[in-house]
JSON list of C-alpha atoms in Angstrom, two decimals:
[
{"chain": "A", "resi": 1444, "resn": "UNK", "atom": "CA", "xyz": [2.83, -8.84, 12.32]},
{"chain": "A", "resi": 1445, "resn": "UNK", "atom": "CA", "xyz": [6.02, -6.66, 12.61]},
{"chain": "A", "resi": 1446, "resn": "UNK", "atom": "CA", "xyz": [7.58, -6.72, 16.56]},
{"chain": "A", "resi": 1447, "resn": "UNK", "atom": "CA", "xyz": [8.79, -3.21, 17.25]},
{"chain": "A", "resi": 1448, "resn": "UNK", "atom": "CA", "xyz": [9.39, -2.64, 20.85]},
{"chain": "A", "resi": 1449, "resn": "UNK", "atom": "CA", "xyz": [10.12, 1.11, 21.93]},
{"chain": "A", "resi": 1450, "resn": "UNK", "atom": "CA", "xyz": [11.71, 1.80, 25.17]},
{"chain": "A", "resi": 1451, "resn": "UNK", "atom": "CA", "xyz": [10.99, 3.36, 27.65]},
{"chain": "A", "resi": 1452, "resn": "UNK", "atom": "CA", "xyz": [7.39, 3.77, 27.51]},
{"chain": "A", "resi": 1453, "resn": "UNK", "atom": "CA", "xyz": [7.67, 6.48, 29.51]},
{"chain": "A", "resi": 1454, "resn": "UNK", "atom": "CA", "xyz": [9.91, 9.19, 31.15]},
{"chain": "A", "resi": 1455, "resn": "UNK", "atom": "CA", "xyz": [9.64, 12.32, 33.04]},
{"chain": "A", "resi": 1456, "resn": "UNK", "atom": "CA", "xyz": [13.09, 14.49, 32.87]},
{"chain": "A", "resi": 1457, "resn": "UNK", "atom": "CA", "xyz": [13.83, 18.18, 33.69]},
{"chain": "A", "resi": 1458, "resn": "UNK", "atom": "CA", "xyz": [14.99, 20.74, 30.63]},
{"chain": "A", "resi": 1459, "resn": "UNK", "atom": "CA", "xyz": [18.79, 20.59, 29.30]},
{"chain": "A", "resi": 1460, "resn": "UNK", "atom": "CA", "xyz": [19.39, 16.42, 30.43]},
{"chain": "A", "resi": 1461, "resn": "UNK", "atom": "CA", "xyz": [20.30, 14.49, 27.45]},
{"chain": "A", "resi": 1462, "resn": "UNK", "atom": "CA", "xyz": [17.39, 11.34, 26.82]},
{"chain": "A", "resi": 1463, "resn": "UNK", "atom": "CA", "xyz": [17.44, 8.34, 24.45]},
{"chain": "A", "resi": 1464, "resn": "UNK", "atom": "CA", "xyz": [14.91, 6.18, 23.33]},
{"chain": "A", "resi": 1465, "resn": "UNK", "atom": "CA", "xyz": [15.26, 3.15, 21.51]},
{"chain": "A", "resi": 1466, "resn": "UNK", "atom": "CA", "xyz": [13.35, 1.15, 18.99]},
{"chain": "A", "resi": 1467, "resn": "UNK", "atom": "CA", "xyz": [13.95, -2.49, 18.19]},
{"chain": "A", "resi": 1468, "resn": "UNK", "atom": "CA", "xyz": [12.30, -4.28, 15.42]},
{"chain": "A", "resi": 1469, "resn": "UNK", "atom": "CA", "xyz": [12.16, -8.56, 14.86]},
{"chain": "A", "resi": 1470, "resn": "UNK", "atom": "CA", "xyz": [11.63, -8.32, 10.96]},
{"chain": "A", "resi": 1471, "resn": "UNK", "atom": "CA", "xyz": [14.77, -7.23, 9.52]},
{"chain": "A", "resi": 1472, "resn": "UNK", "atom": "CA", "xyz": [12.95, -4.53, 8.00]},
{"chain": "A", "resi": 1473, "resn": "UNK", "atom": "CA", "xyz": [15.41, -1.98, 5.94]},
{"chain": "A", "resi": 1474, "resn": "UNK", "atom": "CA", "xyz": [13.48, 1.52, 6.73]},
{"chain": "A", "resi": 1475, "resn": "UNK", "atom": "CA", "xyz": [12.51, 2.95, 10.17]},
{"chain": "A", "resi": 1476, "resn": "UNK", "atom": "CA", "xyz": [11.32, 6.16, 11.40]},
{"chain": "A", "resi": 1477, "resn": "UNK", "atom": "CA", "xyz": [10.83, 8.29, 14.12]},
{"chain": "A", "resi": 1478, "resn": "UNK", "atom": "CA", "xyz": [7.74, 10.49, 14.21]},
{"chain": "A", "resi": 1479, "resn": "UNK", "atom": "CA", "xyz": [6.38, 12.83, 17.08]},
{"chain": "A", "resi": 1480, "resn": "UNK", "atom": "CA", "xyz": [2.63, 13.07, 17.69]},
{"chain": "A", "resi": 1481, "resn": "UNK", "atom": "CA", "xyz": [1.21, 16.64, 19.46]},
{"chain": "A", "resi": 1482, "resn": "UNK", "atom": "CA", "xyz": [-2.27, 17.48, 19.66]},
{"chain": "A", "resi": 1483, "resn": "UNK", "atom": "CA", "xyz": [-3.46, 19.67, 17.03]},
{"chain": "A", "resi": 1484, "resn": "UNK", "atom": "CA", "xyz": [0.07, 18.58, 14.95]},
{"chain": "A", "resi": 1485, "resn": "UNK", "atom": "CA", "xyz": [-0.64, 15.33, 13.93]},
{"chain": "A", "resi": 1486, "resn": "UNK", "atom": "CA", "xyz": [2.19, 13.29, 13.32]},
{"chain": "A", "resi": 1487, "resn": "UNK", "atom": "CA", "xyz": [5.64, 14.73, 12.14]},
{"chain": "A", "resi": 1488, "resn": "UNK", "atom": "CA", "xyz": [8.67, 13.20, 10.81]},
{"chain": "A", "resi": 1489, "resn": "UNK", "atom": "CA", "xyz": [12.00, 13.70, 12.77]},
{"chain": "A", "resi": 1490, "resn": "UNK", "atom": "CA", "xyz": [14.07, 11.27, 11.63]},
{"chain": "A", "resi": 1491, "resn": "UNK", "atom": "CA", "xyz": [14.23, 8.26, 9.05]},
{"chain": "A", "resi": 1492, "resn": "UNK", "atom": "CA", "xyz": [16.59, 5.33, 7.91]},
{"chain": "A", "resi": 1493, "resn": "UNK", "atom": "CA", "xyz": [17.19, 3.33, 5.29]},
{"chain": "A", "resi": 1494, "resn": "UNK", "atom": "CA", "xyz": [19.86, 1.06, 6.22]},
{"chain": "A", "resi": 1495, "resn": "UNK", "atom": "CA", "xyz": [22.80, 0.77, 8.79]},
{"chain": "A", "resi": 1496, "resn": "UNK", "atom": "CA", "xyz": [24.81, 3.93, 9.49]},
{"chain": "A", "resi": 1497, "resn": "UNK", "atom": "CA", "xyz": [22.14, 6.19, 6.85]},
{"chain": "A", "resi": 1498, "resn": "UNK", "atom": "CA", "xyz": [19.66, 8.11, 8.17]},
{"chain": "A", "resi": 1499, "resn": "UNK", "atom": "CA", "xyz": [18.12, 11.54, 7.37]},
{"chain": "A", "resi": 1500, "resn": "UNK", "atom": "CA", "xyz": [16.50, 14.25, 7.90]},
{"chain": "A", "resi": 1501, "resn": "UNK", "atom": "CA", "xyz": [12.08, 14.83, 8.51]},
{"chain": "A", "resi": 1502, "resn": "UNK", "atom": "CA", "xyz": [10.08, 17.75, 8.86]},
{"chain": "A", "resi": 1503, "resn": "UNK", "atom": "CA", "xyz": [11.28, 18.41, 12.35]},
{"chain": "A", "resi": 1504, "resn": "UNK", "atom": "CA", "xyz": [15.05, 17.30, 13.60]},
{"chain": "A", "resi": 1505, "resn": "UNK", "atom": "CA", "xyz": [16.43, 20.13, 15.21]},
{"chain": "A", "resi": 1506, "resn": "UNK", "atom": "CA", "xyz": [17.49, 19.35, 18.60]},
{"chain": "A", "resi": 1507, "resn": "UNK", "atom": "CA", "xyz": [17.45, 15.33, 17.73]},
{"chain": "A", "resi": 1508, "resn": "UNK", "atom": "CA", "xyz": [19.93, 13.32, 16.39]},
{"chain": "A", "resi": 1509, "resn": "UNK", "atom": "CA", "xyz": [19.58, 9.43, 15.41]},
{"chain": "A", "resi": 1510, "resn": "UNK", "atom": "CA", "xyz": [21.89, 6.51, 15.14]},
{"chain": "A", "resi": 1511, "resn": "UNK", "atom": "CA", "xyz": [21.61, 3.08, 13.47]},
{"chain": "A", "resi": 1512, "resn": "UNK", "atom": "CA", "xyz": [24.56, 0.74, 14.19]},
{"chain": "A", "resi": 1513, "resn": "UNK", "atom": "CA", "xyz": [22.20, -2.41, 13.88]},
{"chain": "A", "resi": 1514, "resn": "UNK", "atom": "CA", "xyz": [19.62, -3.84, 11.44]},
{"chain": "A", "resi": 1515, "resn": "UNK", "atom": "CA", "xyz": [16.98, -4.07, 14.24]},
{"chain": "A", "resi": 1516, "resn": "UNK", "atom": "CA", "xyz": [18.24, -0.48, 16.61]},
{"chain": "A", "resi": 1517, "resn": "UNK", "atom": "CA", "xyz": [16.81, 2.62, 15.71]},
{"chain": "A", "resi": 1518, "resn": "UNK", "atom": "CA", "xyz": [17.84, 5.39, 18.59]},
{"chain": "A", "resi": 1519, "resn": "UNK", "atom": "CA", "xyz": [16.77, 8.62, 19.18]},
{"chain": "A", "resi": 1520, "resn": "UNK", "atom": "CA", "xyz": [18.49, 11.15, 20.91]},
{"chain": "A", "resi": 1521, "resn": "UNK", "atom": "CA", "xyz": [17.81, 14.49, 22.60]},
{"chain": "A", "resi": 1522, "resn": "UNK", "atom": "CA", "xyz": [20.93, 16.21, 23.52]},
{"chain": "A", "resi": 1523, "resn": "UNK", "atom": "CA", "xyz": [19.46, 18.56, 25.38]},
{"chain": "A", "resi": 1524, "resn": "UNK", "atom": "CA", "xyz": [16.35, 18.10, 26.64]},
{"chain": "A", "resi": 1525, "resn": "UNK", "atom": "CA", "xyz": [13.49, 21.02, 26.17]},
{"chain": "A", "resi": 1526, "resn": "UNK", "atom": "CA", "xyz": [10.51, 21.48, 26.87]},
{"chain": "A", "resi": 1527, "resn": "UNK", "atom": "CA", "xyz": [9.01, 21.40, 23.83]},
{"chain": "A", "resi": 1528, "resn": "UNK", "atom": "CA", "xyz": [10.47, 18.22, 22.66]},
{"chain": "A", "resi": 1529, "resn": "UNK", "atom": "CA", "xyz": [7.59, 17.05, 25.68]},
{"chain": "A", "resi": 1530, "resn": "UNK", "atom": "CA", "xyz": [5.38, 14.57, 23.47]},
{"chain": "A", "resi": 1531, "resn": "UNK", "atom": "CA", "xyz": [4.40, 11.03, 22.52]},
{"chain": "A", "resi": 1532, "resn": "UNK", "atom": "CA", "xyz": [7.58, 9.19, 20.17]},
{"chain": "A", "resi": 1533, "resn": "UNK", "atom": "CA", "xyz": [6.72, 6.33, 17.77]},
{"chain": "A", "resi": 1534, "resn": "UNK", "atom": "CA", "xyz": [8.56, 4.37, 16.23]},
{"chain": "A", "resi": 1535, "resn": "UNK", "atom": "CA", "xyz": [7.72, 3.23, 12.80]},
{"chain": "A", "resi": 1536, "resn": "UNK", "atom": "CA", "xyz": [9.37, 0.63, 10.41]},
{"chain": "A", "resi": 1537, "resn": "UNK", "atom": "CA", "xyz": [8.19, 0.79, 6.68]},
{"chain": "A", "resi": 1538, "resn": "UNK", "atom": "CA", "xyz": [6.60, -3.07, 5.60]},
{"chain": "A", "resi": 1539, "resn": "UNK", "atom": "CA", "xyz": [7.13, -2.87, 2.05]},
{"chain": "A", "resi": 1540, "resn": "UNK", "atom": "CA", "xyz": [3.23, -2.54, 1.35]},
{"chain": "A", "resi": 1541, "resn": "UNK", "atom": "CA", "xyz": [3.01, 0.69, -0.20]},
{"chain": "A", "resi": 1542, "resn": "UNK", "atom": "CA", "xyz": [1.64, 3.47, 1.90]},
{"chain": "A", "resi": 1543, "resn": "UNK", "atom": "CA", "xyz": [1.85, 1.06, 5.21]},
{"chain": "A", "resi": 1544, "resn": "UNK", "atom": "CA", "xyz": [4.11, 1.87, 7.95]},
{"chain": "A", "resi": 1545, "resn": "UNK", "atom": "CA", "xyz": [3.83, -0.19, 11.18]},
{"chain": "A", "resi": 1546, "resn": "UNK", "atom": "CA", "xyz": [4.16, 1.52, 14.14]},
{"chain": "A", "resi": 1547, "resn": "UNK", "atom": "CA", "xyz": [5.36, 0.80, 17.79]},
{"chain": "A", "resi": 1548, "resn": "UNK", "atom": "CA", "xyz": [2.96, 1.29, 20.89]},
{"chain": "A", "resi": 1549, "resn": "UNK", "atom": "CA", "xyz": [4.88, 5.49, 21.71]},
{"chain": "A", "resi": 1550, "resn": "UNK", "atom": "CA", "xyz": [6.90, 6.50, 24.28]},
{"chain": "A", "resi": 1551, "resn": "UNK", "atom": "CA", "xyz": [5.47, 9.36, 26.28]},
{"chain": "A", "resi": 1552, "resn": "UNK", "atom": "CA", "xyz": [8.35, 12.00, 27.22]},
{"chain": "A", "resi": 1553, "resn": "UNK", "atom": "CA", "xyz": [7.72, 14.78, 29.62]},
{"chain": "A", "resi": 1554, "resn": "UNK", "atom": "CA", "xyz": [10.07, 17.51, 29.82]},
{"chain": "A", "resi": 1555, "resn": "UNK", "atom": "CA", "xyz": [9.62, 19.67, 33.08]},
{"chain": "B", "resi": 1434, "resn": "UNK", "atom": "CA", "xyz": [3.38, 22.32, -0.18]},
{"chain": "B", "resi": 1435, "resn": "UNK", "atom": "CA", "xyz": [4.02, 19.11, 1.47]},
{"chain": "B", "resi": 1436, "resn": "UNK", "atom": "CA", "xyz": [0.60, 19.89, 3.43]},
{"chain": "B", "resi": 1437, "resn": "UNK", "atom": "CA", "xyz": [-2.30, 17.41, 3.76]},
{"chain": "B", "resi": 1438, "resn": "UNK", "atom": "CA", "xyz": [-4.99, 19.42, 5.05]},
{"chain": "B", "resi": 1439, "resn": "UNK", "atom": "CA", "xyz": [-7.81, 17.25, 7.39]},
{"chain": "B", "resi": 1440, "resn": "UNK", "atom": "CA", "xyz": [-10.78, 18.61, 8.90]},
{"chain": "B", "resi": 1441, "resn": "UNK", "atom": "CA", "xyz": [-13.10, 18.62, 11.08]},
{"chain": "B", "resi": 1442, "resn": "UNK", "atom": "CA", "xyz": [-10.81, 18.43, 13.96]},
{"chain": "B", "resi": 1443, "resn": "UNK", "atom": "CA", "xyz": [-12.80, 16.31, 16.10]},
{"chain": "B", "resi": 1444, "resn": "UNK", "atom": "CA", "xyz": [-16.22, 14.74, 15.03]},
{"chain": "B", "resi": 1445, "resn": "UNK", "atom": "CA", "xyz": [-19.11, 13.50, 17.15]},
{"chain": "B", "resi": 1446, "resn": "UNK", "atom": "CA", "xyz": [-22.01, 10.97, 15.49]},
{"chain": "B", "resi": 1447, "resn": "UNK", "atom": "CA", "xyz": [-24.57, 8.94, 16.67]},
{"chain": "B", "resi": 1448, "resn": "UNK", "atom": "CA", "xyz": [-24.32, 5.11, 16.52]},
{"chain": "B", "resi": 1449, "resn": "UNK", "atom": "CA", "xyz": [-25.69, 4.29, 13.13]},
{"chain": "B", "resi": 1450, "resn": "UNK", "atom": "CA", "xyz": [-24.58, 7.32, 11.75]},
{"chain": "B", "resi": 1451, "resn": "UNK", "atom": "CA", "xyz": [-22.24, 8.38, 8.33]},
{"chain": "B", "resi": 1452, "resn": "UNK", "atom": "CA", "xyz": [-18.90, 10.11, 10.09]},
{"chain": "B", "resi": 1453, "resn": "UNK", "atom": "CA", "xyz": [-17.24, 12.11, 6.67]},
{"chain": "B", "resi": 1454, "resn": "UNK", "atom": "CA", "xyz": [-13.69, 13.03, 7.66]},
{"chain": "B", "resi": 1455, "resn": "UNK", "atom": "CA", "xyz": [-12.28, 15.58, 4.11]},
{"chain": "B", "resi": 1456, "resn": "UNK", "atom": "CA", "xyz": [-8.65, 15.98, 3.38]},
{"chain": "B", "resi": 1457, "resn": "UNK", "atom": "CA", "xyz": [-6.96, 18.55, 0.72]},
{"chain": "B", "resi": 1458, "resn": "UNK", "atom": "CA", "xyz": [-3.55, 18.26, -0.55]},
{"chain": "B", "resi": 1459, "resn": "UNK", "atom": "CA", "xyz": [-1.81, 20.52, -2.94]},
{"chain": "B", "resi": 1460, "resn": "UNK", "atom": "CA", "xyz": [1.22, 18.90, -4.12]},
{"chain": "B", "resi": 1461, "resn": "UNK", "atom": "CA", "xyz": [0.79, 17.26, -7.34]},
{"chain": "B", "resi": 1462, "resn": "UNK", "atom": "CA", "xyz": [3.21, 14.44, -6.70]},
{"chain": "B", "resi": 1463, "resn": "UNK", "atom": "CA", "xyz": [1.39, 12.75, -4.02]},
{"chain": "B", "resi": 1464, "resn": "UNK", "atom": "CA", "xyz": [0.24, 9.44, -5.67]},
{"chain": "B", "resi": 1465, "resn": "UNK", "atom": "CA", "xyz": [-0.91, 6.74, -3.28]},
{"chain": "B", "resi": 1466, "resn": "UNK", "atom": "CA", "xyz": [-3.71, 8.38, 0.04]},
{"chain": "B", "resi": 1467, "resn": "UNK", "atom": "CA", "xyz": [-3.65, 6.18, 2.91]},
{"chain": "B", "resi": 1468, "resn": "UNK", "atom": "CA", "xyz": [-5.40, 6.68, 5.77]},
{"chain": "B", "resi": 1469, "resn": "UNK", "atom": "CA", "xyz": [-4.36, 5.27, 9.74]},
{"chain": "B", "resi": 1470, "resn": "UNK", "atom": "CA", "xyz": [-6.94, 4.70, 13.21]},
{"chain": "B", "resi": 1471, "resn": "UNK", "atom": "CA", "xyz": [-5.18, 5.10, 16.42]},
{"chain": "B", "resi": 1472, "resn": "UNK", "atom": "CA", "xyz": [-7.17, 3.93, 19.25]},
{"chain": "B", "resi": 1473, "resn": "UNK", "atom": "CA", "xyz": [-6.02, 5.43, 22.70]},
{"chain": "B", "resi": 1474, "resn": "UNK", "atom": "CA", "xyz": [-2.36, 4.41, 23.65]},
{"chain": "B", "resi": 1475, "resn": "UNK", "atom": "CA", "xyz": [-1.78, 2.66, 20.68]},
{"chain": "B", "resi": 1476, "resn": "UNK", "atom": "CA", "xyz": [0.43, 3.31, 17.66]},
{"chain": "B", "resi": 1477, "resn": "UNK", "atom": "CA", "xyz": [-1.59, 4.41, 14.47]},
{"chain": "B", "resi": 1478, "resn": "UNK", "atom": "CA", "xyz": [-2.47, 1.49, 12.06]},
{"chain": "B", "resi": 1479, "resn": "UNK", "atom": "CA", "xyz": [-3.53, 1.66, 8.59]},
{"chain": "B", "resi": 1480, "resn": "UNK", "atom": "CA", "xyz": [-6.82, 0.90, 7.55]},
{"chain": "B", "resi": 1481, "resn": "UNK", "atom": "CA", "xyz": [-7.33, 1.65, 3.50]},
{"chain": "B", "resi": 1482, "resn": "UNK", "atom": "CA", "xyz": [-5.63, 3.07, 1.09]},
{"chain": "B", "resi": 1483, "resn": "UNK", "atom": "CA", "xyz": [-6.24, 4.78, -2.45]},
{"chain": "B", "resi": 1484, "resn": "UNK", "atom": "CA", "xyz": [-4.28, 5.41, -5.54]},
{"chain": "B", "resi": 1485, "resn": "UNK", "atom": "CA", "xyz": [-5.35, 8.91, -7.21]},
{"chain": "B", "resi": 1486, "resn": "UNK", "atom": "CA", "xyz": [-6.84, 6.70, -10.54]},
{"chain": "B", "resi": 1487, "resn": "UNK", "atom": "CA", "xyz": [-9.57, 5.05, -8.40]},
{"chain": "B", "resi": 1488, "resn": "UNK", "atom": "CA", "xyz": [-12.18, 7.25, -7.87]},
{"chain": "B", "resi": 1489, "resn": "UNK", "atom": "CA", "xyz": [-13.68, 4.87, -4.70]},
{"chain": "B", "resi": 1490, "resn": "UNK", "atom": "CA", "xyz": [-12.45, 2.09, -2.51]},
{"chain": "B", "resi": 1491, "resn": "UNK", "atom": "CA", "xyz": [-14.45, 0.10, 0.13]},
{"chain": "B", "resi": 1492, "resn": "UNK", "atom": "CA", "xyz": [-13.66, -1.80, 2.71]},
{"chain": "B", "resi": 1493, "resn": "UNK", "atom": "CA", "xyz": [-16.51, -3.16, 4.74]},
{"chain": "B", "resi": 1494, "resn": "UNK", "atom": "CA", "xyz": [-17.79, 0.39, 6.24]},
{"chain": "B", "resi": 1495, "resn": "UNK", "atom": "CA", "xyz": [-15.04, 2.29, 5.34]},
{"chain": "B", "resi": 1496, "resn": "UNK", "atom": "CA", "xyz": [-15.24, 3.94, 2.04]},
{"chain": "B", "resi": 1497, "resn": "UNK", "atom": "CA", "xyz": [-12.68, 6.32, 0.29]},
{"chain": "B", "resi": 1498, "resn": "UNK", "atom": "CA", "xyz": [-13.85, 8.85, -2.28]},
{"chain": "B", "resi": 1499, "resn": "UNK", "atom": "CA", "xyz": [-11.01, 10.51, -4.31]},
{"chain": "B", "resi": 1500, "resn": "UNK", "atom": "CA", "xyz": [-11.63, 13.78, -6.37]},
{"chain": "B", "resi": 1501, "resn": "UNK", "atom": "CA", "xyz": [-8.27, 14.20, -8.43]},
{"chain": "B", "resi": 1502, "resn": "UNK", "atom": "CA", "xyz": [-9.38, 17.05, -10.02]},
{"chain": "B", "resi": 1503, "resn": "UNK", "atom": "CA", "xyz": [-10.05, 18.80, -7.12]},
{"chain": "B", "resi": 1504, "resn": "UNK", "atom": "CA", "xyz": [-7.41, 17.29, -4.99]},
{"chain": "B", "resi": 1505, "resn": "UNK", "atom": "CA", "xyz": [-9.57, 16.29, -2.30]},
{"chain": "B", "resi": 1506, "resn": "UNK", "atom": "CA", "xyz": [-10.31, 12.86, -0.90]},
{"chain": "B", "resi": 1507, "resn": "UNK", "atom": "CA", "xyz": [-12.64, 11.64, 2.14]},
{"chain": "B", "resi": 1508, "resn": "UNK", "atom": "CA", "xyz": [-13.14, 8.66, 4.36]},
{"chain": "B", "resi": 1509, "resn": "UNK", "atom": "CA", "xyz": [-16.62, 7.92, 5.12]},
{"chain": "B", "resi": 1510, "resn": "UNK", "atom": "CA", "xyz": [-18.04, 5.58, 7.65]},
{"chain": "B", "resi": 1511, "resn": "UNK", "atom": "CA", "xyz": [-20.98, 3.86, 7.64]},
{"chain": "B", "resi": 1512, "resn": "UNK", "atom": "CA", "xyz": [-23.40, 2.58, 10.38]},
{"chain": "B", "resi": 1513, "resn": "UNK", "atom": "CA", "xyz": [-20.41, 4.17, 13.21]},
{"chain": "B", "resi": 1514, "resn": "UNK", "atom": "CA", "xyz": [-19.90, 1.79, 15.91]},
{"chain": "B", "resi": 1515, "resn": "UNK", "atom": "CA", "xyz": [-18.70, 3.14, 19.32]},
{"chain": "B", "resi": 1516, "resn": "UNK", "atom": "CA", "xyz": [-15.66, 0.71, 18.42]},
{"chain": "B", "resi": 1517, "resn": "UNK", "atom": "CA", "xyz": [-14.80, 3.27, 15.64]},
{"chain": "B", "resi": 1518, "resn": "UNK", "atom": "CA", "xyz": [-14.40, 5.76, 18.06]},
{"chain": "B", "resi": 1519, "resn": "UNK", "atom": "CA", "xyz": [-10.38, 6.90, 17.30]},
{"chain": "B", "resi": 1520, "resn": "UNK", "atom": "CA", "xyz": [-8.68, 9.53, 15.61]},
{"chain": "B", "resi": 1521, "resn": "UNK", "atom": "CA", "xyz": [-8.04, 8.93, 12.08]},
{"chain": "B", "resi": 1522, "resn": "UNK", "atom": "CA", "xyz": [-5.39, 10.64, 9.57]},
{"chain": "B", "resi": 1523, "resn": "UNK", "atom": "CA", "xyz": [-5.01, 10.63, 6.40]},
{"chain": "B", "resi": 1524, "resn": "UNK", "atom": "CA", "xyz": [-2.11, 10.71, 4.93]},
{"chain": "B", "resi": 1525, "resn": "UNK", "atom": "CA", "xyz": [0.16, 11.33, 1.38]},
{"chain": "B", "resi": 1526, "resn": "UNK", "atom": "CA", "xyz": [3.05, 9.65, -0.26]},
{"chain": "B", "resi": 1527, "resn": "UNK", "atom": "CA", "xyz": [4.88, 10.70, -3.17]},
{"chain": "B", "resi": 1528, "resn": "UNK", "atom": "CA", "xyz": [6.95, 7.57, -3.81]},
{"chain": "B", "resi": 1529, "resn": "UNK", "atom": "CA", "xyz": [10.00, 9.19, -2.57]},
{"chain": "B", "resi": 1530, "resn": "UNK", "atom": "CA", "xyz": [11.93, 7.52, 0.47]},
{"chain": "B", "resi": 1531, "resn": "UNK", "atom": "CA", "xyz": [9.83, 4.55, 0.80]},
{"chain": "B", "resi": 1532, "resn": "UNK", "atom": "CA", "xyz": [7.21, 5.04, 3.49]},
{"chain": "B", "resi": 1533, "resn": "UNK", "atom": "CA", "xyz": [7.69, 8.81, 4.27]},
{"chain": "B", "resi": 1534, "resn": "UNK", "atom": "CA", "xyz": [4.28, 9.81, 4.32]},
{"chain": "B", "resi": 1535, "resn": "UNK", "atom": "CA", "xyz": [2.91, 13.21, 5.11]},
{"chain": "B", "resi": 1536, "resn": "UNK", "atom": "CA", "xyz": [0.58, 13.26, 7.71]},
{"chain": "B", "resi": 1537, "resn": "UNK", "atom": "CA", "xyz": [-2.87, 15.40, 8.12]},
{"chain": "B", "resi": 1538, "resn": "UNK", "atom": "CA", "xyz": [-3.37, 16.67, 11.54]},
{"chain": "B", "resi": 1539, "resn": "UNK", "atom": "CA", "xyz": [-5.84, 13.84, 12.64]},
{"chain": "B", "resi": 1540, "resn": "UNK", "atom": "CA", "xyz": [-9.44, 14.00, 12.99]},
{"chain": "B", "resi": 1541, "resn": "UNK", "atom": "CA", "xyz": [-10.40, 12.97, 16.96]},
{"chain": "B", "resi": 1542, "resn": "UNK", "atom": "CA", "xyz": [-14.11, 10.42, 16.57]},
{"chain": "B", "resi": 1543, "resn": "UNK", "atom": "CA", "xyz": [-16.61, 9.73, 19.39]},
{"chain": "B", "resi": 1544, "resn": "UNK", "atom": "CA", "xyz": [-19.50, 7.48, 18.41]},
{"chain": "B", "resi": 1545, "resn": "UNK", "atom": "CA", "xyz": [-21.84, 7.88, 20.64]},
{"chain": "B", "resi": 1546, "resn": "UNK", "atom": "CA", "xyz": [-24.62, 4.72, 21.81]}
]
């Protein structure tokens, strides 16, 4: 199985603070993604990459920006906190099985 | 569109029972349907996947039917456990960047004893 670890789990912060949260996979793996989950939305893209130093653009990046200066680190960054960015985070690395993306356990931000 | 449309929303069935969870898509391009559990706290997982030429696919008591023509396709599952009790999506990829799937809006199951 692939090891992604997102961190943290959780965090509370209050609108306009700048938040990071970082996923680290074990496999080497080339693509990895960050969707947000929100009742009644499903899962959304925000971010993807496909290698070290290119990333791109999903269905939903405004007010995020990402950064991949390793392999295995995939970081996601809120500038500016809102509170509509409040959600659950996964991270999701791509296995090479077509159609299969493996995804981390979430991190649950709050936003007050 | 890059929509995958899923309904019902949420879905309650007795134990023993067929749950039918129906998505739609529109784009044309889409060529390979998975579809992903979550369980409560957990990242989603996939559990079977279709390619538009294959008009079924089974997995134990998970079944996939795929109407091309009317670009529709369905997960059913048979004799629902209370351990199938998750919310499912399905989801569309077009073969573009590998693994960027579109996602339907999930479809919340309770399987009641």
């Amino acid at each position: 199985d692939a090891g992604i670890t997102q961190s943290p789990r959780h965090k509370v912060t209050e609108t306009g603070t700048p938040v990071t949260l970082r996923c680290h996979q074990t496999e080497n793996h080339r693509y990895m993604y960050w969707y947000r989950q929100d009742p009644g939305h499903g899962l959304r893209l925000i971010h993807y990459s496909y290698g070290v130093k290119d990333t791109d653009k999903g269905e939903v990046s405004d007010g995020y920006s990402v950064s991949r200066s390793k392999t295995e680190d995939f970081l996601l960054t809120l500038e500016s906190a809102t509170s509509s960015q409040t959600s659950v985070y996964f991270c999701a690395i791509s296995t090479g099985t077509r159609g299969e993306l493996f995804f981390g356990e979430g991190s649950r931000l709050t936003v007050l | 569109q890059q929509q995958v449309k899923q309904s019902p929303q949420s879905l309650i069935v007795q134990k023993g029972g067929i749950s039918i969870i129906n998505c739609a898509y529109e784009n044309t391009a889409f060529d390979y349907f998975p579809w992903y559990q979550q369980f409560p706290g957990k990242g989603p997982a996939l559990l079977i996947a279709i390619r538009p030429d294959v008009s079924e696919k089974k997995e134990g008591r998970f079944t996939i039917s795929f109407n091309k023509s009317a670009k529709q396709f369905s997960l059913h599952i048979m004799d629902s456990q209370p351990g199938d009790s998750a919310t499912y999506f399905c989801a569309a990829d077009y073969g573009g960047s590998q693994g960027n799937l579109i996602f339907g809006k999930g479809t919340k199951l309770s399987v009641k004893p």
